mmCIF file of C-alpha atoms in Angstrom:
data_model
loop_
_atom_site.group_PDB
_atom_site.id
_atom_site.type_symbol
_atom_site.label_atom_id
_atom_site.label_comp_id
_atom_site.label_asym_id
_atom_site.label_seq_id
_atom_site.Cartn_x
_atom_site.Cartn_y
_atom_site.Cartn_z
ATOM 1 C CA MET A 120 0.382 -0.132 -0.099
ATOM 2 C CA GLN A 121 1.403 3.389 -1.252
ATOM 3 C CA ARG A 122 0.844 6.101 0.835
ATOM 4 C CA ASN A 123 0.708 9.135 -1.144
ATOM 5 C CA GLY A 124 -3.161 9.986 -0.120
ATOM 6 C CA THR A 125 -4.416 8.034 -3.241
ATOM 7 C CA ASP A 126 -4.293 4.741 -2.453
ATOM 8 C CA GLU A 127 -7.083 2.563 -0.277
ATOM 9 C CA GLN A 128 -6.435 3.686 3.169
ATOM 10 C CA ARG A 129 -7.582 1.233 6.097
ATOM 11 C CA GLY A 130 -10.862 1.526 7.896
ATOM 12 C CA PHE A 131 -10.091 1.828 11.855
ATOM 13 C CA THR A 132 -12.297 2.543 14.921
ATOM 14 C CA LEU A 133 -11.370 5.262 17.083
ATOM 15 C CA TRP A 134 -13.274 4.684 20.123
ATOM 16 C CA PHE A 135 -13.438 7.430 22.657
ATOM 17 C CA THR A 136 -14.804 6.255 26.247
ATOM 18 C CA GLY A 137 -14.885 8.665 29.904
ATOM 19 C CA LEU A 138 -17.326 9.989 32.524
ATOM 20 C CA SER A 139 -20.380 11.790 31.345
ATOM 21 C CA GLY A 140 -19.370 15.580 30.557
ATOM 22 C CA ALA A 141 -15.504 13.721 29.730
ATOM 23 C CA GLY A 142 -15.135 16.072 26.585
ATOM 24 C CA LYS A 143 -16.157 12.789 24.099
ATOM 25 C CA THR A 144 -18.544 14.567 21.958
ATOM 26 C CA THR A 145 -16.704 17.764 21.410
ATOM 27 C CA ILE A 146 -13.124 16.236 20.676
ATOM 28 C CA ALA A 147 -14.992 13.543 18.262
ATOM 29 C CA GLU A 148 -17.274 16.644 15.884
ATOM 30 C CA ILE A 149 -13.542 18.540 15.595
ATOM 31 C CA VAL A 150 -11.278 14.784 14.962
ATOM 32 C CA GLU A 151 -14.994 14.258 12.337
ATOM 33 C CA LYS A 152 -14.355 17.825 10.644
ATOM 34 C CA GLU A 153 -10.578 17.466 10.446
ATOM 35 C CA LEU A 154 -11.061 13.869 8.867
ATOM 36 C CA ARG A 155 -13.547 14.869 5.860
ATOM 37 C CA GLU A 156 -11.585 17.876 5.110
ATOM 38 C CA ARG A 157 -9.020 15.386 4.480
ATOM 39 C CA GLY A 158 -10.903 13.208 2.480
ATOM 40 C CA ARG A 159 -11.078 10.628 4.847
ATOM 41 C CA PRO A 160 -14.840 8.783 4.589
ATOM 42 C CA VAL A 161 -15.844 8.629 8.241
ATOM 43 C CA GLU A 162 -18.812 8.180 10.267
ATOM 44 C CA VAL A 163 -20.189 8.834 13.679
ATOM 45 C CA LEU A 164 -21.700 6.836 16.128
ATOM 46 C CA ASP A 165 -22.754 8.886 19.349
ATOM 47 C CA GLY A 166 -23.612 6.884 22.138
ATOM 48 C CA ASP A 167 -26.878 8.953 22.873
ATOM 49 C CA ILE A 168 -27.600 8.831 18.839
ATOM 50 C CA VAL A 169 -26.946 5.098 19.088
ATOM 51 C CA ARG A 170 -29.353 4.373 22.473
ATOM 52 C CA THR A 171 -32.141 5.830 21.114
ATOM 53 C CA ASN A 172 -32.239 4.155 17.503
ATOM 54 C CA LEU A 173 -29.880 1.233 18.003
ATOM 55 C CA SER A 174 -30.490 0.214 21.532
ATOM 56 C CA LYS A 175 -33.919 1.898 22.213
ATOM 57 C CA GLY A 176 -35.731 -0.188 25.123
ATOM 58 C CA LEU A 177 -32.241 -0.863 26.786
ATOM 59 C CA THR A 178 -32.027 -0.155 30.555
ATOM 60 C CA PHE A 179 -28.902 1.583 32.275
ATOM 61 C CA SER A 180 -28.024 -2.229 33.865
ATOM 62 C CA ARG A 181 -24.490 -3.333 33.608
ATOM 63 C CA GLU A 182 -25.845 -5.751 31.157
ATOM 64 C CA ASP A 183 -28.110 -4.018 28.619
ATOM 65 C CA ARG A 184 -25.140 -1.380 28.871
ATOM 66 C CA ASN A 185 -22.982 -3.762 27.608
ATOM 67 C CA ILE A 186 -25.197 -5.213 25.601
ATOM 68 C CA ASN A 187 -25.355 -1.454 23.943
ATOM 69 C CA VAL A 188 -21.594 -1.132 23.461
ATOM 70 C CA LEU A 189 -21.266 -4.344 21.600
ATOM 71 C CA ARG A 190 -23.755 -3.214 19.316
ATOM 72 C CA ILE A 191 -22.107 -0.141 18.781
ATOM 73 C CA GLY A 192 -18.962 -2.481 18.166
ATOM 74 C CA PHE A 193 -20.954 -4.273 15.782
ATOM 75 C CA VAL A 194 -22.112 -1.271 13.555
ATOM 76 C CA ALA A 195 -18.491 0.040 13.774
ATOM 77 C CA ASN A 196 -16.634 -3.106 12.756
ATOM 78 C CA LEU A 197 -18.664 -3.678 9.416
ATOM 79 C CA LEU A 198 -18.153 0.005 8.705
ATOM 80 C CA THR A 199 -14.035 -0.356 9.662
ATOM 81 C CA ARG A 200 -13.842 -3.443 7.654
ATOM 82 C CA ALA A 201 -15.459 -1.384 4.409
ATOM 83 C CA GLY A 202 -12.687 1.283 4.850
ATOM 84 C CA VAL A 203 -14.762 3.918 6.453
ATOM 85 C CA GLY A 204 -12.890 5.285 9.428
ATOM 86 C CA VAL A 205 -15.513 5.342 12.442
ATOM 87 C CA ILE A 206 -15.501 7.858 15.555
ATOM 88 C CA VAL A 207 -17.247 6.183 18.543
ATOM 89 C CA SER A 208 -18.053 8.126 21.188
ATOM 90 C CA ALA A 209 -19.559 6.420 24.320
ATOM 91 C CA ILE A 210 -19.034 6.349 28.083
ATOM 92 C CA SER A 211 -18.531 2.638 27.194
ATOM 93 C CA PRO A 212 -18.024 2.281 31.360
ATOM 94 C CA TYR A 213 -17.261 -1.568 31.418
ATOM 95 C CA LYS A 214 -13.828 -2.850 30.470
ATOM 96 C CA GLU A 215 -14.992 -6.439 29.541
ATOM 97 C CA ALA A 216 -17.166 -5.047 27.038
ATOM 98 C CA ARG A 217 -14.728 -2.212 25.555
ATOM 99 C CA ASP A 218 -12.024 -5.424 25.473
ATOM 100 C CA GLN A 219 -14.785 -7.755 23.714
ATOM 101 C CA VAL A 220 -15.244 -4.989 20.967
ATOM 102 C CA ARG A 221 -11.137 -4.475 20.584
ATOM 103 C CA ARG A 222 -11.052 -8.067 20.014
ATOM 104 C CA ARG A 223 -13.357 -7.627 17.200
ATOM 105 C CA ILE A 224 -12.213 -4.581 15.474
ATOM 106 C CA VAL A 225 -8.546 -5.149 14.374
ATOM 107 C CA ASP A 226 -8.052 -1.545 13.465
ATOM 108 C CA PHE A 227 -9.171 -0.050 17.024
ATOM 109 C CA VAL A 228 -7.733 3.008 18.601
ATOM 110 C CA GLU A 229 -8.970 3.574 22.224
ATOM 111 C CA VAL A 230 -8.820 7.351 23.710
ATOM 112 C CA PHE A 231 -9.554 7.417 27.073
ATOM 113 C CA VAL A 232 -11.068 11.268 27.844
ATOM 114 C CA ASP A 233 -10.139 10.871 31.255
ATOM 115 C CA VAL A 234 -11.547 14.212 33.859
ATOM 116 C CA PRO A 235 -11.527 13.954 37.483
ATOM 117 C CA LEU A 236 -15.168 13.888 38.448
ATOM 118 C CA GLU A 237 -15.728 17.229 40.126
ATOM 119 C CA VAL A 238 -14.799 18.803 36.788
ATOM 120 C CA ALA A 239 -17.408 16.576 34.552
ATOM 121 C CA ALA A 240 -20.056 17.388 37.152
ATOM 122 C CA GLU A 241 -18.885 21.479 36.765
ATOM 123 C CA ARG A 242 -19.368 21.160 32.740
ATOM 124 C CA ASP A 243 -22.727 19.467 32.991
ATOM 125 C CA VAL A 244 -25.762 21.598 31.513
ATOM 126 C CA LYS A 245 -28.389 19.079 31.734
ATOM 127 C CA GLY A 246 -28.349 19.027 35.289
ATOM 128 C CA LEU A 247 -28.024 14.886 35.442
ATOM 129 C CA TYR A 248 -24.702 15.262 37.899
ATOM 130 C CA LYS A 249 -26.824 17.054 40.287
ATOM 131 C CA LYS A 250 -29.886 14.505 40.069
ATOM 132 C CA ALA A 251 -27.591 11.261 40.378
ATOM 133 C CA PHE A 252 -25.692 13.158 43.764
ATOM 134 C CA ALA A 253 -28.883 13.814 44.990
ATOM 135 C CA GLY A 254 -30.613 10.259 44.495
ATOM 136 C CA GLU A 255 -33.028 11.128 41.955
ATOM 137 C CA ILE A 256 -31.105 8.978 38.583
ATOM 138 C CA GLU A 257 -29.772 5.272 39.395
ATOM 139 C CA GLN A 258 -26.724 3.828 38.221
ATOM 140 C CA PHE A 259 -25.519 6.832 37.275
ATOM 141 C CA THR A 260 -21.830 6.170 35.683
ATOM 142 C CA GLY A 261 -19.259 7.811 37.903
ATOM 143 C CA VAL A 262 -21.888 8.538 40.941
ATOM 144 C CA SER A 263 -24.155 5.361 41.854
ATOM 145 C CA ASP A 264 -22.490 3.136 38.769
ATOM 146 C CA PRO A 265 -18.860 2.324 38.054
ATOM 147 C CA TYR A 266 -16.480 3.812 35.596
ATOM 148 C CA GLU A 267 -13.612 1.034 34.751
ATOM 149 C CA ALA A 268 -11.025 3.217 33.391
ATOM 150 C CA PRO A 269 -8.703 1.305 30.278
ATOM 151 C CA ALA A 270 -5.760 0.091 31.634
ATOM 152 C CA ALA A 271 -3.836 0.381 28.517
ATOM 153 C CA PRO A 272 -5.558 2.699 26.177
ATOM 154 C CA ASP A 273 -4.252 4.112 23.109
ATOM 155 C CA LEU A 274 -4.127 7.652 23.900
ATOM 156 C CA VAL A 275 -5.239 9.628 27.128
ATOM 157 C CA LEU A 276 -6.686 13.216 26.906
ATOM 158 C CA LYS A 277 -6.780 15.014 30.127
ATOM 159 C CA THR A 278 -9.392 17.305 29.363
ATOM 160 C CA ASN A 279 -9.369 19.593 32.422
ATOM 161 C CA GLU A 280 -5.600 20.475 31.174
ATOM 162 C CA GLU A 281 -5.932 21.076 27.519
ATOM 163 C CA THR A 282 -8.351 22.550 24.927
ATOM 164 C CA PRO A 283 -10.306 20.575 23.260
ATOM 165 C CA GLU A 284 -8.336 21.788 19.971
ATOM 166 C CA GLU A 285 -5.415 20.465 21.406
ATOM 167 C CA SER A 286 -6.809 16.912 22.623
ATOM 168 C CA ALA A 287 -7.982 16.778 18.962
ATOM 169 C CA ARG A 288 -4.485 17.315 17.407
ATOM 170 C CA LYS A 289 -3.395 14.576 19.461
ATOM 171 C CA VAL A 290 -5.650 12.521 18.300
ATOM 172 C CA ILE A 291 -5.018 13.143 14.707
ATOM 173 C CA GLU A 292 -1.340 12.821 15.236
ATOM 174 C CA LYS A 293 -2.043 9.253 17.140
ATOM 175 C CA LEU A 294 -4.077 8.390 13.586
ATOM 176 C CA GLU A 295 -1.163 9.541 11.742
ATOM 177 C CA PHE A 296 1.519 7.526 13.908
ATOM 178 C CA PHE A 297 -0.384 4.000 13.145
ATOM 179 C CA GLY A 298 -1.248 4.985 9.611
ATOM 180 C CA TYR A 299 -4.402 5.528 8.950
ATOM 181 C CA LEU A 300 -3.783 8.850 8.215
ATOM 182 C CA TRP A 301 -1.339 10.675 5.663
ATOM 183 C CA THR A 302 1.150 13.069 7.123
ATOM 184 C CA PRO A 303 0.534 16.253 5.604
ATOM 185 C CA SER A 304 3.572 17.719 4.008
ATOM 186 C CA PRO A 305 5.714 20.385 6.076
ATOM 187 C CA ASP A 306 4.108 23.242 4.577
ATOM 188 C CA THR A 307 0.810 22.667 5.244
ATOM 189 C CA GLU A 308 -0.558 24.437 8.164
ATOM 190 C CA TYR A 309 -3.325 23.470 10.173
ATOM 191 C CA ASN A 310 -4.984 26.300 12.353
ATOM 192 C CA TRP A 311 -6.522 24.383 15.258
ATOM 193 C CA SER A 312 -7.815 27.525 16.838
ATOM 194 C CA ASN A 313 -10.347 27.890 14.334
ATOM 195 C CA ARG A 314 -12.203 24.288 14.503
#
């Protein structure tokens, strides 16, 4: 496979995992825009949207959450095998389900969007954390239900220490490093602050 930007590129699944409010969707949107600007076929599977359409009727029990993650993984695998860059943004709180998806998808990049719980709660515009701390929401990840952080993710983003643009740049660089994106020529400049 020649890496000149014209030959077929390998599909991949870029899997963002982390607490609600960590910044997964925001970073995913910036990365998606960059991939599209580079002419890369890309599809986004956002956890909230998938749950509404593909996993409607599932509860927030551990079993149903794992089913939801495995369904997302199934679709991501099909798209990846077809040469698409797939961006998944889902809390995916349990290690067992994430690891199962990783084993099924050959070209899998796990990104842990790491943020302290108190920071995620401060960012919560919907007031879900407040309700969870008050006991009004059961099985809320990070409060009344565990989040199992990845032991060896491909990339860790500390979103309380960097901007979404800085985080997105690290993701793009990781995709280039793994050979899923062509590295732009040195004279190509990207203005990450305007994304």
